[in-house]
PDB file of C-alpha atoms in Angstrom:
ATOM      1  CA  MET A   1     -25.505 -52.640 -13.436  1.00 64.00           C
ATOM      2  CA  MET A   2     -28.145 -54.625 -15.552  1.00 75.00           C
ATOM      3  CA  GLY A   3     -27.354 -56.711 -18.005  1.00 80.00           C
ATOM      4  CA  PHE A   4     -29.320 -57.534 -21.394  1.00 81.00           C
ATOM      5  CA  THR A   5     -29.224 -60.855 -22.675  1.00 88.00           C
ATOM      6  CA  THR A   6     -28.635 -61.497 -26.292  1.00 88.00           C
ATOM      7  CA  TRP A   7     -32.394 -61.782 -25.950  1.00 89.00           C
ATOM      8  CA  ASP A   8     -32.942 -58.920 -24.556  1.00 87.00           C
ATOM      9  CA  ILE A   9     -30.782 -57.977 -27.847  1.00 88.00           C
ATOM     10  CA  LEU A  10     -32.653 -59.992 -29.871  1.00 91.00           C
ATOM     11  CA  ARG A  11     -36.606 -58.781 -28.935  1.00 91.00           C
ATOM     12  CA  GLY A  12     -35.240 -55.566 -29.373  1.00 89.00           C
ATOM     13  CA  LEU A  13     -33.718 -55.799 -33.426  1.00 90.00           C
ATOM     14  CA  LEU A  14     -36.554 -57.747 -33.890  1.00 91.00           C
ATOM     15  CA  LEU A  15     -39.362 -54.697 -32.750  1.00 90.00           C
ATOM     16  CA  ALA A  16     -37.030 -52.010 -34.766  1.00 90.00           C
ATOM     17  CA  THR A  17     -37.094 -53.604 -37.341  1.00 93.00           C
ATOM     18  CA  ARG A  18     -40.606 -54.296 -37.102  1.00 92.00           C
ATOM     19  CA  TRP A  19     -40.330 -50.135 -37.064  1.00 90.00           C
ATOM     20  CA  THR A  20     -38.178 -49.670 -39.461  1.00 92.00           C
ATOM     21  CA  LEU A  21     -39.872 -51.861 -42.290  1.00 94.00           C
ATOM     22  CA  ALA A  22     -42.964 -49.951 -41.312  1.00 94.00           C
ATOM     23  CA  LEU A  23     -41.430 -46.284 -41.870  1.00 94.00           C
ATOM     24  CA  SER A  24     -39.905 -47.685 -45.351  1.00 93.00           C
ATOM     25  CA  ALA A  25     -43.526 -48.330 -46.589  1.00 94.00           C
ATOM     26  CA  GLY A  26     -45.197 -45.487 -45.290  1.00 95.00           C
ATOM     27  CA  ALA A  27     -42.256 -43.283 -46.921  1.00 94.00           C
ATOM     28  CA  PHE A  28     -42.094 -45.367 -50.281  1.00 92.00           C
ATOM     29  CA  VAL A  29     -46.534 -44.738 -50.779  1.00 95.00           C
ATOM     30  CA  GLY A  30     -45.670 -41.260 -49.534  1.00 97.00           C
ATOM     31  CA  GLY A  31     -43.107 -40.681 -51.967  1.00 95.00           C
ATOM     32  CA  VAL A  32     -45.021 -42.138 -55.018  1.00 94.00           C
ATOM     33  CA  LEU A  33     -47.831 -40.224 -54.420  1.00 96.00           C
ATOM     34  CA  ALA A  34     -45.691 -37.027 -54.687  1.00 97.00           C
ATOM     35  CA  GLY A  35     -43.320 -38.410 -57.236  1.00 95.00           C
ATOM     36  CA  LEU A  36     -46.565 -38.367 -59.442  1.00 93.00           C
ATOM     37  CA  ILE A  37     -47.688 -35.508 -58.336  1.00 95.00           C
ATOM     38  CA  VAL A  38     -43.988 -33.219 -59.329  1.00 96.00           C
ATOM     39  CA  LEU A  39     -44.277 -35.576 -62.567  1.00 93.00           C
ATOM     40  CA  VAL A  40     -47.124 -34.020 -63.409  1.00 92.00           C
ATOM     41  CA  LEU A  41     -45.764 -30.232 -63.207  1.00 94.00           C
ATOM     42  CA  ARG A  42     -42.613 -31.123 -64.626  1.00 93.00           C
ATOM     43  CA  VAL A  43     -43.466 -32.555 -67.869  1.00 90.00           C
ATOM     44  CA  GLN A  44     -46.166 -29.477 -67.727  1.00 87.00           C
ATOM     45  CA  PRO A  45     -46.136 -27.728 -71.269  1.00 85.00           C
ATOM     46  CA  HIS A  46     -46.916 -24.620 -68.485  1.00 87.00           C
ATOM     47  CA  ARG A  47     -42.555 -23.228 -67.871  1.00 91.00           C
ATOM     48  CA  ARG A  48     -43.395 -22.260 -64.868  1.00 93.00           C
ATOM     49  CA  LEU A  49     -44.992 -24.679 -63.246  1.00 92.00           C
ATOM     50  CA  ALA A  50     -42.232 -27.396 -64.856  1.00 93.00           C
ATOM     51  CA  TRP A  51     -39.455 -25.035 -63.008  1.00 95.00           C
ATOM     52  CA  VAL A  52     -41.246 -25.038 -59.743  1.00 95.00           C
ATOM     53  CA  ALA A  53     -40.559 -28.840 -59.914  1.00 95.00           C
ATOM     54  CA  ARG A  54     -37.487 -28.514 -61.087  1.00 96.00           C
ATOM     55  CA  ILE A  55     -36.290 -26.644 -58.082  1.00 96.00           C
ATOM     56  CA  TYR A  56     -37.966 -29.258 -56.006  1.00 96.00           C
ATOM     57  CA  ILE A  57     -36.139 -31.975 -57.380  1.00 96.00           C
ATOM     58  CA  GLU A  58     -32.541 -30.257 -57.298  1.00 96.00           C
ATOM     59  CA  ILE A  59     -33.658 -29.500 -53.528  1.00 96.00           C
ATOM     60  CA  PHE A  60     -34.133 -33.148 -52.157  1.00 96.00           C
ATOM     61  CA  GLN A  61     -31.324 -34.785 -54.049  1.00 94.00           C
ATOM     62  CA  SER A  62     -28.785 -32.246 -53.390  1.00 95.00           C
ATOM     63  CA  THR A  63     -29.202 -31.897 -49.948  1.00 95.00           C
ATOM     64  CA  PRO A  64     -28.373 -34.068 -47.420  1.00 96.00           C
ATOM     65  CA  LEU A  65     -31.096 -36.806 -46.105  1.00 94.00           C
ATOM     66  CA  LEU A  66     -30.345 -36.521 -42.575  1.00 95.00           C
ATOM     67  CA  MET A  67     -30.175 -32.120 -43.076  1.00 96.00           C
ATOM     68  CA  GLN A  68     -33.597 -33.409 -44.811  1.00 96.00           C
ATOM     69  CA  LEU A  69     -34.087 -35.023 -41.512  1.00 95.00           C
ATOM     70  CA  PHE A  70     -33.616 -32.352 -38.948  1.00 95.00           C
ATOM     71  CA  LEU A  71     -35.231 -29.529 -40.701  1.00 95.00           C
ATOM     72  CA  ALA A  72     -38.487 -31.736 -40.371  1.00 95.00           C
ATOM     73  CA  PHE A  73     -38.137 -32.137 -36.978  1.00 94.00           C
ATOM     74  CA  PHE A  74     -36.501 -29.213 -36.231  1.00 95.00           C
ATOM     75  CA  ALA A  75     -38.062 -26.443 -38.145  1.00 94.00           C
ATOM     76  CA  PRO A  76     -41.166 -26.808 -37.341  1.00 94.00           C
ATOM     77  CA  ALA A  77     -40.465 -26.182 -33.405  1.00 90.00           C
ATOM     78  CA  LEU A  78     -39.050 -22.743 -33.956  1.00 91.00           C
ATOM     79  CA  LEU A  79     -42.950 -21.830 -35.491  1.00 91.00           C
ATOM     80  CA  GLY A  80     -44.156 -23.442 -32.007  1.00 91.00           C
ATOM     81  CA  LEU A  81     -45.477 -26.371 -34.121  1.00 92.00           C
ATOM     82  CA  ASP A  82     -45.104 -30.365 -31.798  1.00 92.00           C
ATOM     83  CA  VAL A  83     -44.836 -32.346 -34.410  1.00 92.00           C
ATOM     84  CA  PRO A  84     -43.323 -36.320 -34.188  1.00 94.00           C
ATOM     85  CA  ALA A  85     -40.891 -37.798 -34.651  1.00 93.00           C
ATOM     86  CA  TRP A  86     -42.819 -40.256 -36.840  1.00 93.00           C
ATOM     87  CA  ALA A  87     -44.751 -37.697 -39.020  1.00 95.00           C
ATOM     88  CA  ALA A  88     -41.388 -35.905 -39.392  1.00 95.00           C
ATOM     89  CA  ALA A  89     -39.434 -38.758 -40.948  1.00 96.00           C
ATOM     90  CA  TRP A  90     -42.791 -39.712 -43.063  1.00 96.00           C
ATOM     91  CA  VAL A  91     -43.213 -36.633 -44.251  1.00 96.00           C
ATOM     92  CA  ALA A  92     -38.738 -36.145 -45.079  1.00 96.00           C
ATOM     93  CA  LEU A  93     -38.379 -39.789 -46.683  1.00 96.00           C
ATOM     94  CA  SER A  94     -41.394 -39.509 -48.621  1.00 97.00           C
ATOM     95  CA  LEU A  95     -40.623 -35.962 -50.054  1.00 96.00           C
ATOM     96  CA  TRP A  96     -36.239 -37.046 -50.755  1.00 96.00           C
ATOM     97  CA  THR A  97     -38.290 -40.300 -52.103  1.00 93.00           C
ATOM     98  CA  GLY A  98     -40.551 -38.435 -54.615  1.00 95.00           C
ATOM     99  CA  ALA A  99     -37.569 -36.350 -55.524  1.00 95.00           C
ATOM    100  CA  PHE A 100     -36.264 -39.475 -57.027  1.00 92.00           C
ATOM    101  CA  LEU A 101     -39.250 -41.377 -58.220  1.00 91.00           C
ATOM    102  CA  ALA A 102     -40.412 -38.230 -59.856  1.00 94.00           C
ATOM    103  CA  GLU A 103     -36.638 -37.554 -62.067  1.00 92.00           C
ATOM    104  CA  ILE A 104     -36.704 -41.862 -62.718  1.00 90.00           C
ATOM    105  CA  TRP A 105     -40.305 -41.478 -64.494  1.00 91.00           C
ATOM    106  CA  ARG A 106     -39.529 -38.153 -65.906  1.00 92.00           C
ATOM    107  CA  GLY A 107     -36.491 -39.589 -67.960  1.00 91.00           C
ATOM    108  CA  SER A 108     -39.410 -42.685 -68.517  1.00 91.00           C
ATOM    109  CA  VAL A 109     -42.094 -40.268 -69.913  1.00 91.00           C
ATOM    110  CA  GLU A 110     -39.287 -38.247 -72.390  1.00 91.00           C
ATOM    111  CA  ALA A 111     -38.566 -41.821 -73.745  1.00 91.00           C
ATOM    112  CA  VAL A 112     -42.383 -42.563 -74.410  1.00 91.00           C
ATOM    113  CA  PRO A 113     -42.007 -41.236 -78.085  1.00 91.00           C
ATOM    114  CA  ALA A 114     -43.345 -38.502 -79.789  1.00 89.00           C
ATOM    115  CA  GLY A 115     -45.399 -39.507 -81.868  1.00 92.00           C
ATOM    116  CA  GLN A 116     -47.644 -41.207 -78.885  1.00 91.00           C
ATOM    117  CA  TRP A 117     -48.557 -37.686 -77.658  1.00 89.00           C
ATOM    118  CA  GLU A 118     -49.437 -37.116 -80.735  1.00 91.00           C
ATOM    119  CA  ALA A 119     -51.490 -39.631 -81.065  1.00 91.00           C
ATOM    120  CA  GLY A 120     -53.407 -38.747 -78.095  1.00 91.00           C
ATOM    121  CA  GLY A 121     -53.370 -34.973 -79.476  1.00 90.00           C
ATOM    122  CA  SER A 122     -55.340 -36.129 -83.040  1.00 92.00           C
ATOM    123  CA  LEU A 123     -57.824 -38.400 -80.834  1.00 91.00           C
ATOM    124  CA  GLY A 124     -59.182 -34.684 -78.731  1.00 92.00           C
ATOM    125  CA  MET A 125     -57.577 -35.494 -75.282  1.00 92.00           C
ATOM    126  CA  SER A 126     -56.971 -33.452 -73.235  1.00 90.00           C
ATOM    127  CA  TYR A 127     -52.348 -33.198 -71.831  1.00 87.00           C
ATOM    128  CA  LEU A 128     -53.985 -35.077 -68.879  1.00 87.00           C
ATOM    129  CA  GLU A 129     -55.957 -37.192 -70.612  1.00 91.00           C
ATOM    130  CA  GLN A 130     -53.098 -38.403 -73.219  1.00 91.00           C
ATOM    131  CA  LEU A 131     -50.331 -38.826 -70.312  1.00 89.00           C
ATOM    132  CA  ARG A 132     -53.162 -40.978 -68.260  1.00 90.00           C
ATOM    133  CA  HIS A 133     -54.046 -43.238 -71.135  1.00 92.00           C
ATOM    134  CA  ILE A 134     -51.145 -43.749 -74.014  1.00 91.00           C
ATOM    135  CA  ILE A 135     -48.125 -42.091 -71.976  1.00 91.00           C
ATOM    136  CA  LEU A 136     -48.146 -43.105 -68.903  1.00 89.00           C
ATOM    137  CA  PRO A 137     -48.814 -46.901 -69.146  1.00 90.00           C
ATOM    138  CA  GLN A 138     -45.346 -46.941 -71.655  1.00 90.00           C
ATOM    139  CA  ALA A 139     -43.412 -45.165 -69.827  1.00 90.00           C
ATOM    140  CA  LEU A 140     -44.436 -47.926 -66.767  1.00 87.00           C
ATOM    141  CA  ARG A 141     -42.433 -51.060 -68.572  1.00 87.00           C
ATOM    142  CA  ILE A 142     -39.710 -47.909 -68.888  1.00 87.00           C
ATOM    143  CA  ALA A 143     -39.472 -47.494 -65.257  1.00 85.00           C
ATOM    144  CA  ALA A 144     -40.432 -50.499 -63.340  1.00 82.00           C
ATOM    145  CA  ALA A 145     -36.578 -51.528 -62.950  1.00 79.00           C
ATOM    146  CA  PRO A 146     -35.005 -48.457 -62.489  1.00 76.00           C
ATOM    147  CA  ALA A 147     -37.741 -47.622 -59.828  1.00 71.00           C
ATOM    148  CA  LEU A 148     -36.996 -50.703 -57.414  1.00 73.00           C
ATOM    149  CA  ALA A 149     -33.820 -50.390 -58.120  1.00 74.00           C
ATOM    150  CA  SER A 150     -33.587 -47.226 -56.280  1.00 67.00           C
ATOM    151  CA  TRP A 151     -35.468 -48.216 -53.614  1.00 65.00           C
ATOM    152  CA  CYS A 152     -33.795 -51.422 -52.997  1.00 68.00           C
ATOM    153  CA  ARG A 153     -30.606 -49.345 -52.676  1.00 61.00           C
TER     154      ARG A 153
END
């Protein structure tokens, strides 16, 4: 029978911590990108795009993360695709994080006074220009604390 020393166990835990931190950081970056795309769709004046983003958020917030991880790994195999475990975990965690961040950011965008939107429109800015130059910088200040709190939980 093979025995493990305390150093073997500690070394294994340190290696696992390194990969866990790398996967968490990668999922957060992917989640930020997914959340930003969903945010833009969610606050659009076009109701169909906002509806699609809302359905995405509802699905990812209302299903258990473990189920999403299983689906990300096993569902492509049903189609004959071989997905590496790390890629499946990164995709599932990024989409899950993106749903939560998009909803936090949506609340922050809606907290910006309506007069700011009107000011951007009176300057002749397009919707995306208003969002980029006027609304998002103000919403970022509002969203900083809740977004960091959701990442650290």
